[in-house]
CSV table of C-alpha atoms in Angstrom, one decimal:
chain,number,residue,atom,x,y,z
A,1,ALA,CA,0.0,0.1,-0.1
A,2,TYR,CA,2.9,2.3,1.0
A,3,VAL,CA,4.6,1.6,-2.5
A,4,ASN,CA,1.3,2.2,-4.4
A,5,SER,CA,0.7,5.5,-2.5
A,6,LEU,CA,4.2,6.7,-3.6
A,7,ILE,CA,3.7,5.6,-7.1
A,8,GLU,CA,0.3,7.4,-7.2
A,9,ARG,CA,1.9,10.6,-5.6
A,10,SER,CA,4.8,10.6,-8.1
A,11,GLU,CA,2.2,10.4,-11.0
A,12,ARG,CA,0.2,13.2,-9.5
A,13,VAL,CA,3.3,15.4,-9.0
A,14,ALA,CA,4.3,14.8,-12.7
A,15,ARG,CA,0.8,15.4,-14.0
A,16,GLU,CA,1.0,18.6,-12.2
A,17,ALA,CA,4.4,19.6,-13.4
A,18,ASP,CA,3.1,18.8,-17.0
A,19,GLN,CA,0.1,21.1,-16.5
A,20,ARG,CA,2.1,24.0,-15.0
A,21,ALA,CA,4.4,23.6,-18.1
A,22,GLN,CA,1.5,23.8,-20.6
A,23,LEU,CA,0.1,26.7,-18.8
A,24,ALA,CA,3.3,28.6,-18.9
A,25,ALA,CA,3.7,27.7,-22.6
A,26,GLN,CA,0.1,29.0,-23.4
A,27,SER,CA,0.9,32.3,-21.4
A,28,GLU,CA,4.1,32.8,-23.4
A,29,ARG,CA,2.2,32.0,-26.6
A,30,ASN,CA,-0.6,34.8,-25.5
A,31,ARG,CA,2.2,37.2,-25.0
A,32,ILE,CA,3.9,36.8,-28.2
A,33,ALA,CA,0.4,37.1,-29.9
A,34,ARG,CA,-0.1,40.3,-28.3
A,35,GLU,CA,3.3,41.6,-29.1
A,36,MET,CA,2.9,40.4,-32.6
A,37,HIS,CA,-0.6,42.2,-32.9
A,38,ASP,CA,1.2,45.4,-31.5
A,39,VAL,CA,4.0,45.3,-34.1
A,40,VAL,CA,1.8,44.5,-37.1
A,41,ALA,CA,-0.7,47.1,-36.1
A,42,HIS,CA,1.8,49.7,-35.4
A,43,GLY,CA,3.7,49.2,-38.6
A,44,LEU,CA,0.8,48.9,-40.7
A,45,SER,CA,-0.8,52.2,-39.3
A,46,VAL,CA,2.4,54.2,-40.0
A,47,ILE,CA,2.7,52.9,-43.3
A,48,ILE,CA,-1.0,54.0,-44.2
A,49,VAL,CA,-0.4,57.5,-42.6
A,50,GLN,CA,2.8,57.8,-44.7
A,51,ALA,CA,1.2,56.5,-48.0
A,52,ASP,CA,-1.7,58.9,-47.5
A,53,GLY,CA,0.8,61.9,-47.0
A,54,ALA,CA,3.0,60.8,-49.9
A,55,ARG,CA,-0.3,60.9,-52.3
A,56,TYR,CA,-1.3,64.2,-51.1
A,57,ALA,CA,2.2,65.7,-51.2
A,58,SER,CA,3.2,64.1,-54.6
A,59,ALA,CA,1.7,66.9,-56.8
A,60,ALA,CA,2.8,69.9,-54.6
A,61,ARG,CA,6.0,68.8,-52.9
A,62,PRO,CA,7.7,65.7,-54.5
A,63,GLU,CA,10.4,65.6,-52.2
A,64,ALA,CA,7.7,65.2,-49.5
A,65,ALA,CA,6.3,62.2,-51.2
A,66,THR,CA,9.7,60.7,-51.6
A,67,GLU,CA,10.8,61.1,-47.9
A,68,ALA,CA,7.5,59.7,-47.1
A,69,LEU,CA,8.1,56.6,-49.2
A,70,GLU,CA,11.5,56.1,-47.5
A,71,ASN,CA,9.8,56.3,-44.1
A,72,ILE,CA,7.4,53.7,-45.4
A,73,ALA,CA,10.4,51.3,-46.5
A,74,LEU,CA,12.1,51.8,-43.1
A,75,THR,CA,8.8,51.5,-41.1
A,76,GLY,CA,8.1,48.2,-43.1
A,77,ARG,CA,11.7,46.7,-42.5
A,78,GLU,CA,11.7,47.5,-38.6
A,79,ALA,CA,8.1,45.8,-38.3
A,80,LEU,CA,9.5,42.9,-40.4
A,81,THR,CA,12.6,42.8,-38.1
A,82,GLU,CA,10.6,42.9,-35.0
A,83,MET,CA,8.1,40.2,-36.2
A,84,ARG,CA,10.9,37.7,-37.2
A,85,SER,CA,12.3,38.3,-33.7
A,86,LEU,CA,9.0,37.6,-32.2
A,87,LEU,CA,8.5,34.3,-34.5
A,88,GLY,CA,11.9,33.4,-33.5
A,89,LEU,CA,10.8,32.9,-29.9
A,90,LEU,CA,8.5,30.2,-31.1
A,91,ARG,CA,11.4,28.2,-32.5
A,92,GLU,CA,13.0,25.8,-30.2
A,93,GLY,CA,16.5,26.7,-29.3
A,94,ASP,CA,16.4,30.2,-31.0
A,95,THR,CA,18.3,32.6,-28.7
A,96,GLY,CA,19.3,35.4,-31.0
A,97,VAL,CA,16.1,37.8,-30.0
A,98,ALA,CA,16.3,41.4,-29.1
A,99,PRO,CA,14.9,42.5,-25.8
A,100,GLN,CA,11.3,43.8,-25.5
A,101,PRO,CA,11.3,47.6,-25.8
A,102,ASP,CA,10.8,49.7,-22.6
A,103,LEU,CA,10.8,53.5,-21.4
A,104,ALA,CA,14.6,53.8,-22.1
A,105,ASP,CA,13.7,53.1,-25.9
A,106,LEU,CA,11.2,56.2,-26.0
A,107,PRO,CA,13.8,58.8,-27.4
A,108,ALA,CA,14.6,56.7,-30.2
A,109,LEU,CA,10.9,56.0,-31.0
A,110,ILE,CA,10.2,59.8,-30.8
A,111,ASP,CA,13.3,60.7,-32.9
A,112,GLU,CA,12.0,58.1,-35.7
A,113,ALA,CA,8.5,59.8,-35.5
A,114,ARG,CA,10.0,63.1,-36.0
A,115,THR,CA,11.3,62.2,-39.3
A,116,SER,CA,7.7,62.5,-40.5
A,117,MET,CA,5.9,65.0,-38.1
A,118,THR,CA,6.4,67.7,-35.9
A,119,LEU,CA,6.7,66.2,-32.5
A,120,GLU,CA,7.4,67.7,-28.9
A,121,ALA,CA,8.0,65.3,-26.1
A,122,ASP,CA,9.1,65.7,-22.4
A,123,ILE,CA,10.5,62.3,-21.0
A,124,ASP,CA,10.8,62.2,-17.0
A,125,GLU,CA,14.1,60.9,-15.7
A,126,GLY,CA,14.0,57.7,-13.5
A,127,LEU,CA,11.6,55.9,-15.5
A,128,ASP,CA,13.8,52.7,-15.0
A,129,ALA,CA,11.7,52.0,-11.8
A,130,VAL,CA,8.9,51.1,-13.7
A,131,PRO,CA,8.0,47.3,-13.7
A,132,SER,CA,8.6,45.9,-17.2
A,133,GLY,CA,5.1,44.9,-18.2
A,134,VAL,CA,4.0,48.5,-17.4
A,135,ALA,CA,7.0,49.8,-19.3
A,136,LEU,CA,6.1,47.8,-22.5
A,137,THR,CA,2.7,48.9,-22.5
A,138,ALA,CA,3.6,52.6,-22.1
A,139,TYR,CA,6.0,52.1,-24.7
A,140,ARG,CA,3.3,50.7,-27.0
A,141,LEU,CA,0.8,53.3,-26.2
A,142,VAL,CA,3.3,56.1,-27.0
A,143,GLN,CA,4.1,54.0,-30.2
A,144,GLU,CA,0.5,54.1,-31.5
A,145,ALA,CA,0.0,57.6,-30.5
């Protein structure tokens, strides 16, 4: 009876560990799906805005249209690179993935946006104390804005 109870307990522990692993994997897939959505939605939004701007500016200011087309290409390349990085997370053994953006990456994001619009931004110091999940969410909100 004692041996049977040990076997039963061992099987239960193994099942629970397997369930925890499955839940963790599902949680990670959900996180990657949210990130993928953010990357694709932001990239396409910027591309659409730039394309509309190029179309309207092409007759009056051809140089503005050329600049907008360059921004479209740059945005598309960056979105594709980010998407490949996220998809790399789904491949077993792939470790060449860039870290997720956070509030320290806001100045670069804002500088990138300034290439296509007039933009003013004030960023407080000391944002490194913000938890990583909140920092990623705030970065994505600024990115969408």
